[in-house]
Coordinates of C-alpha atoms and ligand atoms in Angstrom, one line a residue:
X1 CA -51.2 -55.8 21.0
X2 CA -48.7 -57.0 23.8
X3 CA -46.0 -56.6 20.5
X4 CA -47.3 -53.0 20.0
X5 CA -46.7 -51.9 23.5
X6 CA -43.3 -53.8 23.7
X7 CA -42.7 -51.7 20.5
X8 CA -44.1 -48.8 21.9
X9 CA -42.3 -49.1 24.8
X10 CA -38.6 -49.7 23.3
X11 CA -39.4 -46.5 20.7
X12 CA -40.0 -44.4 24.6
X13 CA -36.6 -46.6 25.9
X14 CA -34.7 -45.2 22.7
X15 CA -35.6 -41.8 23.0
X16 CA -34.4 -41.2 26.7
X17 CA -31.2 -43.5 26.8
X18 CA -28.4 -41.0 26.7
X19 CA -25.6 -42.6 27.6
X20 CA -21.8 -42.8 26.8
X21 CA -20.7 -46.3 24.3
X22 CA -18.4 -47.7 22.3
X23 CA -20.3 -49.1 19.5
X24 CA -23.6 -47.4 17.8
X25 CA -25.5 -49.6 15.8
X26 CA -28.4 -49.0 13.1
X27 CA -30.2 -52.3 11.9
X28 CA -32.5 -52.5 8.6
X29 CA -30.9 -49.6 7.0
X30 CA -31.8 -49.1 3.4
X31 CA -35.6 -48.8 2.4
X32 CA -37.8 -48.2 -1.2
X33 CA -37.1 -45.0 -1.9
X34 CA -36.4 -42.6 -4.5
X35 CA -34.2 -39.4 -4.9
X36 CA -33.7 -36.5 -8.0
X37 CA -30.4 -36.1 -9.3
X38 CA -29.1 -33.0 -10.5
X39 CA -29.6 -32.5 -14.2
X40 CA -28.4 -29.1 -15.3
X41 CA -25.7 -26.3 -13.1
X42 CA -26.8 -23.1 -15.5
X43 CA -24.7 -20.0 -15.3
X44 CA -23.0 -20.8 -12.4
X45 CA -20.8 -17.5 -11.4
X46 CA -23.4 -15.2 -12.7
X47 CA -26.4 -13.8 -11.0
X48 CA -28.6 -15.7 -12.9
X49 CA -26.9 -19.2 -11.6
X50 CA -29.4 -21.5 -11.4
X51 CA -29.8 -25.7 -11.1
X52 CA -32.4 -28.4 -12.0
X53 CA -33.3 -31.4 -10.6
X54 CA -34.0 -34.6 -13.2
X55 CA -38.1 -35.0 -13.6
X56 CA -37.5 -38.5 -13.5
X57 CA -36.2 -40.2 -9.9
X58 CA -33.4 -42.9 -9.3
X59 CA -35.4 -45.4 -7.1
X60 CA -33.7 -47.4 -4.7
X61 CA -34.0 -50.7 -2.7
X62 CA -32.0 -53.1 -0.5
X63 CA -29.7 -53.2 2.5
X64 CA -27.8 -49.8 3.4
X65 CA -29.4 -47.5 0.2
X66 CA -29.2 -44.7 -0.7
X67 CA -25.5 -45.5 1.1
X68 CA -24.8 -48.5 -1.5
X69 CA -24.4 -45.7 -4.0
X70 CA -20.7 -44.5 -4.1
X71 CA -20.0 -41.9 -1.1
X72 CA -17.2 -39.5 -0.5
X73 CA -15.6 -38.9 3.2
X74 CA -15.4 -35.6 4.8
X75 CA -13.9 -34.2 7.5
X76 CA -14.5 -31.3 10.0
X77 CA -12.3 -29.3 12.2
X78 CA -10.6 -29.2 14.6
X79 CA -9.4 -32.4 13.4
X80 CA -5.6 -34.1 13.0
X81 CA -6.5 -37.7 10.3
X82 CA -3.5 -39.9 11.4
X83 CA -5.3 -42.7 9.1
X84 CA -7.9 -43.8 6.9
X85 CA -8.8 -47.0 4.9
X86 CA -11.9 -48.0 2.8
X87 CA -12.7 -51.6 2.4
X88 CA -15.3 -53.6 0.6
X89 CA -16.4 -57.2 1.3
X90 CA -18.7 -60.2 -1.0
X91 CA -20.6 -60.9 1.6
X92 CA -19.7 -59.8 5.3
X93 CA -22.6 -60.3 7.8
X94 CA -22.7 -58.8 11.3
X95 CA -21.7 -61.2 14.1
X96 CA -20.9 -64.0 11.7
X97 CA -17.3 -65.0 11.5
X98 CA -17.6 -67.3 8.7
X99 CA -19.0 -64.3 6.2
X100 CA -16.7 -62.7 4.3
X101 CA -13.4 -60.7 4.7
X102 CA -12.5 -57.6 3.8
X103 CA -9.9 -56.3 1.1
X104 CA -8.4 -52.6 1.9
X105 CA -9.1 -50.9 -1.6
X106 CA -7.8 -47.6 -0.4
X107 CA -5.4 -46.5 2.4
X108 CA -3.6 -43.6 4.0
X109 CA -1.1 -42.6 6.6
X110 CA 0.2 -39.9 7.3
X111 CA 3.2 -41.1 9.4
X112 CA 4.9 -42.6 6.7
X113 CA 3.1 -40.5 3.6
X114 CA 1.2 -43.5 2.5
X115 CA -1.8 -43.2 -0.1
X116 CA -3.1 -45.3 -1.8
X117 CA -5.9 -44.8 -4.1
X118 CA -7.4 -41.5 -2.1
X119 CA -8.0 -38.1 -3.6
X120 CA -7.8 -35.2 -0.8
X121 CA -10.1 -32.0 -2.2
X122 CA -11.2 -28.8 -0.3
X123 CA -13.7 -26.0 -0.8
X124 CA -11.1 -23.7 -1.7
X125 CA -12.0 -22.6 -5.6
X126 CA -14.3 -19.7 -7.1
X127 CA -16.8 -19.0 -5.2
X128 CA -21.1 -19.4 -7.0
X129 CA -24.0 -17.7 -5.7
X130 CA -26.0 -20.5 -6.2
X131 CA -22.9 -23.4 -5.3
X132 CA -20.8 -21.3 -3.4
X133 CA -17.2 -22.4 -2.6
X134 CA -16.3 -24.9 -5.7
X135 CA -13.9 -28.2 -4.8
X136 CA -9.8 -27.8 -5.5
X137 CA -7.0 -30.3 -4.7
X138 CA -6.6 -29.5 -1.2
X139 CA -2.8 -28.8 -0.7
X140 CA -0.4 -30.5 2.4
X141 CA -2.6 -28.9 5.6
X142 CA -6.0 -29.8 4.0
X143 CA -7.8 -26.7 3.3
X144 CA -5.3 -24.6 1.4
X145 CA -5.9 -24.9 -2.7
X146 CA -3.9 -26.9 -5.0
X147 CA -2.8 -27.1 -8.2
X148 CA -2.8 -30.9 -8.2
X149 CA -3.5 -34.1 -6.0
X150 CA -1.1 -33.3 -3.1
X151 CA -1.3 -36.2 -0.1
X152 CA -2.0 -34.7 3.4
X153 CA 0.8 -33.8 5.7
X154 CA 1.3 -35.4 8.8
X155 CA -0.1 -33.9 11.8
X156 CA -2.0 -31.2 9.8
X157 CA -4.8 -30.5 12.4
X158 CA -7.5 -28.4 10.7
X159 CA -9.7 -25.5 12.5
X160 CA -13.1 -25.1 13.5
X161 CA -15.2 -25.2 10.2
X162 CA -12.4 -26.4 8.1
X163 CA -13.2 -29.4 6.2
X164 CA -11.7 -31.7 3.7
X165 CA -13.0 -34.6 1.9
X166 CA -11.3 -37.6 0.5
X167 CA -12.4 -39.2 -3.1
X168 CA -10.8 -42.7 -4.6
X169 CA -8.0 -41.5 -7.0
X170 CA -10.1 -42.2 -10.4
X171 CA -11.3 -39.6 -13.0
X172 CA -15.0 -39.0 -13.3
X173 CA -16.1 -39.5 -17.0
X174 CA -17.8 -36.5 -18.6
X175 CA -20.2 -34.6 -16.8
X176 CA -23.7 -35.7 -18.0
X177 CA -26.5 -37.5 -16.4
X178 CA -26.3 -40.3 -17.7
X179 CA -22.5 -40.7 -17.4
X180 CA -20.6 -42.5 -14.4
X181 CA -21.0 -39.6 -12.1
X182 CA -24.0 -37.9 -13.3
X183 CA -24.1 -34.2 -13.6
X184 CA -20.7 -32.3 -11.9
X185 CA -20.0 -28.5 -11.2
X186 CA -17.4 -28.1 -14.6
X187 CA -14.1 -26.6 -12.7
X188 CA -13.4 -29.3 -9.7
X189 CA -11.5 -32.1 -10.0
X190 CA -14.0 -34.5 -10.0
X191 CA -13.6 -37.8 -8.8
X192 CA -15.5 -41.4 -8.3
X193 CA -15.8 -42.2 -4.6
X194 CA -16.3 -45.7 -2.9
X195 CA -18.6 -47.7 -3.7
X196 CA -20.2 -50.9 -2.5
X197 CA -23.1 -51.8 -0.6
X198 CA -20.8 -53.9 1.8
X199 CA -18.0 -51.7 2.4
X200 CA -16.3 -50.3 5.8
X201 CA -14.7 -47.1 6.6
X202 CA -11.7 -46.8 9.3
X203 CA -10.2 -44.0 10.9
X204 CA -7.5 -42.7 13.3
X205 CA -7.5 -39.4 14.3
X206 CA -7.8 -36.7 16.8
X207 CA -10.4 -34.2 17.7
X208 CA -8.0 -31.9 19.8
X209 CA -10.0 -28.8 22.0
X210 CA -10.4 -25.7 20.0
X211 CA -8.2 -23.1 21.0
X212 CA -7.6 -21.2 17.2
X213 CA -10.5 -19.9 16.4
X214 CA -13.2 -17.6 18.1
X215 CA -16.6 -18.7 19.3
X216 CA -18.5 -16.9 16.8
X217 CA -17.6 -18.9 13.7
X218 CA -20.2 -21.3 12.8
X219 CA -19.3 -25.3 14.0
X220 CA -16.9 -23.7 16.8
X221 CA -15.6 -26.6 18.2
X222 CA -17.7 -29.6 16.7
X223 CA -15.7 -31.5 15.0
X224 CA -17.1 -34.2 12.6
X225 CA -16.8 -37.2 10.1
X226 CA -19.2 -38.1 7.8
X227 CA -20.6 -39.8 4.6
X228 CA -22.6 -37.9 1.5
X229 CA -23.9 -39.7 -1.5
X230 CA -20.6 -38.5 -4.2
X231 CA -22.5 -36.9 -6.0
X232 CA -23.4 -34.3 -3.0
X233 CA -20.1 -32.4 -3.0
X234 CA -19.3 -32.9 -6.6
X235 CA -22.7 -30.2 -7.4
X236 CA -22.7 -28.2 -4.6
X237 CA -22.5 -29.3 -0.5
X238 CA -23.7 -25.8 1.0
X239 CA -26.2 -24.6 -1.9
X240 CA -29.5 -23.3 -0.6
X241 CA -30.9 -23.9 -3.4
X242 CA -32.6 -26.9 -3.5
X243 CA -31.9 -28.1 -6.9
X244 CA -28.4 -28.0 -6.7
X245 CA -27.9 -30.9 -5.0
X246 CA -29.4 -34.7 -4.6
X247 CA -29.6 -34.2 -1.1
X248 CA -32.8 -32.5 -0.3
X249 CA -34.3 -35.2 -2.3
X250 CA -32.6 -38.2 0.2
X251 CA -29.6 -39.1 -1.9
X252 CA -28.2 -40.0 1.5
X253 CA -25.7 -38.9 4.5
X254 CA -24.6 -40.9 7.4
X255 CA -22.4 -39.2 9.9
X256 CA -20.2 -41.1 12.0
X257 CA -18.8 -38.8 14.1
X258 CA -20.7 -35.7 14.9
X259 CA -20.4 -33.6 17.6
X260 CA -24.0 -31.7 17.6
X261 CA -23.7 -28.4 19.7
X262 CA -20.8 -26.8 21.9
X263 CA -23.1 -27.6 24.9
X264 CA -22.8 -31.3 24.4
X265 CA -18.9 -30.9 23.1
X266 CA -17.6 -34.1 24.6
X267 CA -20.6 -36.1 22.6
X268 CA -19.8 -38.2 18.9
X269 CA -23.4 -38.3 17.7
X270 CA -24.3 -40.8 14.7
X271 CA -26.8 -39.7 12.5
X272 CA -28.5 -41.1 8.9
X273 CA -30.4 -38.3 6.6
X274 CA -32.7 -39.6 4.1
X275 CA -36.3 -40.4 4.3
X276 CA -36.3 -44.3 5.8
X277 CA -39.1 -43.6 9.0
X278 CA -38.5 -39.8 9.1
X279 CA -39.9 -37.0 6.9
X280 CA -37.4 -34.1 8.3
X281 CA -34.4 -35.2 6.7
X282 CA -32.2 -32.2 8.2
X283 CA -32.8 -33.7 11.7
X284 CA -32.6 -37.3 10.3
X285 CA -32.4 -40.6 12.5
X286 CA -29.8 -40.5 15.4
X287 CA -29.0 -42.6 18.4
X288 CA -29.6 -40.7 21.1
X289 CA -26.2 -42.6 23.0
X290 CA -22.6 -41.1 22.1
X291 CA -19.1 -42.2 21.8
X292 CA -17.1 -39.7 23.9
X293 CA -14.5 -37.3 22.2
X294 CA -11.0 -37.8 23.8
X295 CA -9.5 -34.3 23.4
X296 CA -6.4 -35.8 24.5
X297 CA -5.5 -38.9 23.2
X298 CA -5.8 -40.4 19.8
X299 CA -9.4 -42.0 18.8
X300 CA -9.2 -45.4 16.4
X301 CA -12.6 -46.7 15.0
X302 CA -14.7 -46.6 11.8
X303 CA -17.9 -48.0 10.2
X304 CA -19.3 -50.8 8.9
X305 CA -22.2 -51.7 6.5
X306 CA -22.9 -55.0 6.4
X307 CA -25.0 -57.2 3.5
X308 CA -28.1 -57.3 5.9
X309 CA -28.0 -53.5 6.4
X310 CA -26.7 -53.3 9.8
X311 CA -24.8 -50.0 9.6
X312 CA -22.4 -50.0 12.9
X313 CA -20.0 -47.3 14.2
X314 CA -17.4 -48.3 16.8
X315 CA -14.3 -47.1 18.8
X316 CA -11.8 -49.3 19.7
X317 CA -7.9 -49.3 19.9
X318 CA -7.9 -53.4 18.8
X319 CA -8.7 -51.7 15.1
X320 CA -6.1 -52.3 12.4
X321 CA -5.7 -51.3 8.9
X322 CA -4.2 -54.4 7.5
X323 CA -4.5 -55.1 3.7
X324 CA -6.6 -57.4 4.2
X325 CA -8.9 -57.9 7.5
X326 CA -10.9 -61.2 8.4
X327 CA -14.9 -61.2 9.2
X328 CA -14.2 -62.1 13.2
X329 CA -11.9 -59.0 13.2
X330 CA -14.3 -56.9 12.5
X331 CA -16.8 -58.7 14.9
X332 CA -14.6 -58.3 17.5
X333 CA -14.3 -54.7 17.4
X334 CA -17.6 -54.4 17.3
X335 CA -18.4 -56.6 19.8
X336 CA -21.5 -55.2 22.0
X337 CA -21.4 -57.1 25.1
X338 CA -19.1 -53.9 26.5
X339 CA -21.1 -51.0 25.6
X340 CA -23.7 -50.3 22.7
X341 CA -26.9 -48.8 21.5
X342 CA -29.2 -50.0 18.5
X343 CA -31.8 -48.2 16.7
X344 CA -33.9 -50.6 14.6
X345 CA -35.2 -49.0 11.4
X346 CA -38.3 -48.7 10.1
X347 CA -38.7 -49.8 6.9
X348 CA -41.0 -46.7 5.9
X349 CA -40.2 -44.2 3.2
X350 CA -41.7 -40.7 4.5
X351 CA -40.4 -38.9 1.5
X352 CA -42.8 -35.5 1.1
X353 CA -41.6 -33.3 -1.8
X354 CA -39.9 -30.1 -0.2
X355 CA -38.7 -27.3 -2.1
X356 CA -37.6 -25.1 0.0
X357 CA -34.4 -25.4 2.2
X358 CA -30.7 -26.2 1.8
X359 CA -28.5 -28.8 -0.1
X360 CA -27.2 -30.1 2.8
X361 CA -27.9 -30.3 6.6
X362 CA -24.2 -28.8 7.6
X363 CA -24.4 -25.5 6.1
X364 CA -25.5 -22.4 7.6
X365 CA -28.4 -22.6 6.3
X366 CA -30.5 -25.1 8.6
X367 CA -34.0 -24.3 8.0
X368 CA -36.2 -26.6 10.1
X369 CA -36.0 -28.8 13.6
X370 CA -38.8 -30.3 14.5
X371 CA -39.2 -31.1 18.2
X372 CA -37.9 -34.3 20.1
X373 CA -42.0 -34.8 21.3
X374 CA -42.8 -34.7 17.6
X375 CA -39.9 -37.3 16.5
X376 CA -41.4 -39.5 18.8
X377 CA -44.6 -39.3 17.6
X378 CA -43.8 -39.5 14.6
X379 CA -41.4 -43.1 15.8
X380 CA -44.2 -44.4 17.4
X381 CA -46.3 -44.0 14.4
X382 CA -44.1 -45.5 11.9
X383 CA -44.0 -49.1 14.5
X384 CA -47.8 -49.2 13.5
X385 CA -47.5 -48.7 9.8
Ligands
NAG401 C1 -4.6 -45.0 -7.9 O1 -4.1 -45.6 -6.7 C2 -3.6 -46.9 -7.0 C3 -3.3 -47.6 -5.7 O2 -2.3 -46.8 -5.0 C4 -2.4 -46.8 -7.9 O3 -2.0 -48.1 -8.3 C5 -2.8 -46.1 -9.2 O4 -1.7 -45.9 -10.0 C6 -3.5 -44.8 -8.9 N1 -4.1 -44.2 -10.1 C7 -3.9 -42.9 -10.4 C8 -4.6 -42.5 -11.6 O5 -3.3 -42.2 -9.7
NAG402 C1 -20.3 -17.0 -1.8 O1 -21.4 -16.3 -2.4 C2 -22.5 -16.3 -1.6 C3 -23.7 -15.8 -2.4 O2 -23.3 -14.9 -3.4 C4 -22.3 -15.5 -0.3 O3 -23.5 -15.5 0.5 C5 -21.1 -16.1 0.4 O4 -20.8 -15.4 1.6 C6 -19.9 -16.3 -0.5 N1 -18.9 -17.0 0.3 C7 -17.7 -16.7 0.3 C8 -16.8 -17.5 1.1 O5 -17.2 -15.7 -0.2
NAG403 C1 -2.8 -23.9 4.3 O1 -2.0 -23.7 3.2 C2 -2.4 -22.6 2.4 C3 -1.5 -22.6 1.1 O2 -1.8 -23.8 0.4 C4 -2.2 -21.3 3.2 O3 -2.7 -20.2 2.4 C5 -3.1 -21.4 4.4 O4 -2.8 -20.3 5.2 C6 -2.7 -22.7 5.2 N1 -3.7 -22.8 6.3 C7 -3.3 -23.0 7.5 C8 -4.4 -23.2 8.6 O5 -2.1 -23.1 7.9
NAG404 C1 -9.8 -47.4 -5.8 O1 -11.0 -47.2 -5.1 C2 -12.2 -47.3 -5.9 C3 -13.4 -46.9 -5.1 O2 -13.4 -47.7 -4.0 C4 -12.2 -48.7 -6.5 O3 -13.3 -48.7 -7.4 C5 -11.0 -49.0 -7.2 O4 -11.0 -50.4 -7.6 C6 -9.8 -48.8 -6.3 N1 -8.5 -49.0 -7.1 C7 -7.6 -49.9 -6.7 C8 -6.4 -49.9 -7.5 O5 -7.8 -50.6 -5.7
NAG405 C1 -12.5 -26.9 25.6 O1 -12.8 -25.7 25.0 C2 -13.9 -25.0 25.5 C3 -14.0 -23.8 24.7 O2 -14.3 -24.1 23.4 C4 -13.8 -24.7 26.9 O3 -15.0 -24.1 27.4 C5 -13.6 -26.0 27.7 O4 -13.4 -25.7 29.1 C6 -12.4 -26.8 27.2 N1 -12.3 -28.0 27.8 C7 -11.2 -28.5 28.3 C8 -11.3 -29.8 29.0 O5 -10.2 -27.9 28.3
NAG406 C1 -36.6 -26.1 -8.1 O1 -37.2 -26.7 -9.2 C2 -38.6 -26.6 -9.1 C3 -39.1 -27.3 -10.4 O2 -38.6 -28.6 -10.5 C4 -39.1 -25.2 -9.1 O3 -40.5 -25.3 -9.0 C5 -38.5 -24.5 -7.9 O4 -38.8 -23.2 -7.9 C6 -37.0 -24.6 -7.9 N1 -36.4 -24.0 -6.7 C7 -35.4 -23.2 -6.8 C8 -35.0 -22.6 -5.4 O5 -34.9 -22.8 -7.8
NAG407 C1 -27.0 -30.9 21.7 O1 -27.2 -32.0 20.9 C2 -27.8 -33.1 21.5 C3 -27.8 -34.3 20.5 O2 -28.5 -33.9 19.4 C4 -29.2 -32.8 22.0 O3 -29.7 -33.9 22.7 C5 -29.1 -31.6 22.9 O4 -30.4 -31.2 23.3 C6 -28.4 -30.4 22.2 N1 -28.2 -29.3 23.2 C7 -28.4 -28.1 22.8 C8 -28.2 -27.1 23.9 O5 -28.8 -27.7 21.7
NAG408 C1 -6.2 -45.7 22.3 O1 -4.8 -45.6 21.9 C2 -4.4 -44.3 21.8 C3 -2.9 -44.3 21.4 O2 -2.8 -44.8 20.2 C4 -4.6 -43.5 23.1 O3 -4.3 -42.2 23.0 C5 -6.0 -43.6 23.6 O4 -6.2 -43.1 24.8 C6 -6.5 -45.1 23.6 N1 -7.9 -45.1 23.9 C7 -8.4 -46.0 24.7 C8 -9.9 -45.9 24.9 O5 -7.7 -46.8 25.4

């Protein structure tokens, strides 16, 4: 009982804490779960487009899932990427120096015009009614189209709602469900992302104020950066179609960097949507604490998902990209003795079948919120299950 309460009580502490850190941690992430992958895109610039979803699930279990799948990296405006580098590790465990180290597998840098092993697309193609805006190379400023992979330009600061996403630089196999990337929309460049259930994201980059664009686009002003399962963007990101995508189904996002509203536009919210201890997957699990946007001054920090399933975000200007970057590194820039918030998973999968809804929680088409009383309750019930 005395466990219950003290559980009961830190579930309460969570859910007021608001406050401004440096490092946002999740621990137990990954669960039992299961998700539908796409299985057919049918007639996909006429009327009739249409998409199905496999009958059969791909379950999942083990530290960080659905996340341990590949994932691609996306970006939203207003937003200059100075850097980015992907690493993966044997066997890298939070707080222990003597776990493993890290090898760089794909890098960028957009002083010196340095990539490495990175694939920058856009949603500038044909548009579907049931996909809408298909992938393209993305040319030099990000969001403009090209006819091949074309590396970033430096200082190329993207708008409100302007997003790119950046793939590893090899070829999908054939489109096909059961072929290395499963099922793909037939005219993007299609590309593998990173893969790895112990793997770590870094980033330098800017979120600059908006002064471009007008208030009324959608995402004025809330820049973001964030994770989807690959196979997300490679069908269709911003479907409302349910069955165009292996998102609605929990095929997994984890944003790192979100800012939520233009009331709250200082905030970096972190966020995981599946179903591990919630069943509204287009609110998903946040910490309610915040790393604060610097409008001014360059922001260095990244993510890391660690073989127990700790998944930890973190700003600090010790970061470095090196080629190769040692365990206690990456424990010192996470180091929460400064300032940090946790959020312990629950192990529960709440996955309800759903068919109605979008393909992904950053469109326009945001169909349900639930209220904070109600993720409480539904907190507090998951500690007893
Ligand atoms: C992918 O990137 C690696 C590392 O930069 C490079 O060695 C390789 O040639 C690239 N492959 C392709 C197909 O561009
Ligand atoms: C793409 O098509 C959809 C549905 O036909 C439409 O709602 C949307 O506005 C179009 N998007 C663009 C950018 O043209
Ligand atoms: C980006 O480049 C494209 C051409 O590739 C151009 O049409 C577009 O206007 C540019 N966007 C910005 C914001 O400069
Ligand atoms: C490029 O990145 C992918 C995904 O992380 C990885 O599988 C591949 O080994 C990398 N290639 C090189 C040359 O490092
Ligand atoms: C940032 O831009 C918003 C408008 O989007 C404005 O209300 C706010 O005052 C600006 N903040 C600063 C610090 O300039
Ligand atoms: C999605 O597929 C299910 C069958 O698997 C079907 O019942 C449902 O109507 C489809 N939804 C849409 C929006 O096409
Ligand atoms: C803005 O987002 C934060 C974090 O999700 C939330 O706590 C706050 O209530 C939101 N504010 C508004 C005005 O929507
Ligand atoms: C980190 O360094 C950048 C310059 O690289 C600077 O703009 C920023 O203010 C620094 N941030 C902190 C928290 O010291």
């Amino acid at each position: 009982m005395l466990q219950v309460l003290f559980l009961l009580y830190l579930s309460v502490a969570t859910a007021v804490a608001k406050d401004a850190v440096e490092v946002l941690q999740f621990d137990n992430f990954g669960y039992s779960g299961a998700y539908s992958q796409v299985s057919k895109l049918s007639d996909i610039y006429k009327d009739s487009c249409s998409c199905e979803l496999d009958s059969n699930k791909v379950t999942f279990s083990g530290p960080n899932t659905p996340l341990n799948e590949e994932v691609s990296v996306h970006f939203r405006g207003p937003l200059i990427l100075d850097k980015f580098a992907s690493y993966v590790s044997d066997g890298f465990k939070l707080g222990d120096d003597n776990s493993g180290n890290w090898n760089r597998l794909s890098y960028y840098e957009a002083s010196s015009g340095t990539s490495e092993n990175i694939t920058f697309l856009t949603r500038a193609g044909k548009n579907s009614s049931c996909l809408g805006l298909g992938l393209t190379y993305a040319s030099d400023n990000g969001t403009g189209a090209a006819e091949s992979a074309t590396v970033l330009a430096e200082n190329s600061l993207i708008n409100s709602n302007d997003e790119f996403v950046i793939f590893s630089n090899i070829s999908c196999g054939k489109s096909g469900l059961n072929n290395d990337c499963g099922v793909y929309r037939s005219d993007i460049p299609a590309y593998h992302g990173f893969y790895g259930t112990t793997k770590m994201f870094l980033f330098e980059f800017k979120m600059p104020n908006e002064t471009k664009t007008s208030p009324e686009i959608s995402n004025y002003n809330m820049p973001a950066i964030w994770l989807l399962n690959a196979q997300i963007p490679r069908t269709a990101q911003y479907s409302l179609n349910v069955n165009c995508s292996c998102w609605r189904s929990g095929c997994g996002e984890f944003d790192i960097f979100e800012v939520m509203n233009t009331t709250e536009y200082l905030n970096l919210y972190s966020t995981i949507h599946d179903y591990q201890g919630s069943e509204y997957i287009e609110t998903g699990i946040a910490i309610d604490s915040y790393i604060e946007r610097d409008l001014t001054g360059t922001m260095v920090g990244g993510v890391v998902f660690d073989s127990n399933g700790d998944a930890t975000v973190w700003v600090s200007n010790s970061t470095s990209f090196d080629s190769t970057v040692s365990g206690s590194d990456v424990n010192q820039w996470v180091n929460k003795d400064t300032s940090a918030a946790t959020k312990t998973l629950s192990s529960a999968s709440l996955n309800v079948a759903t068919t109605t809804g979008g393909s992904s929680k950053k469109g326009d088409g945001v169909a349900y919120k639930p209220s904070a009383l109600l993720n409480l309750l539904a907190a507090i019930l998951v500690y007893f299950i």
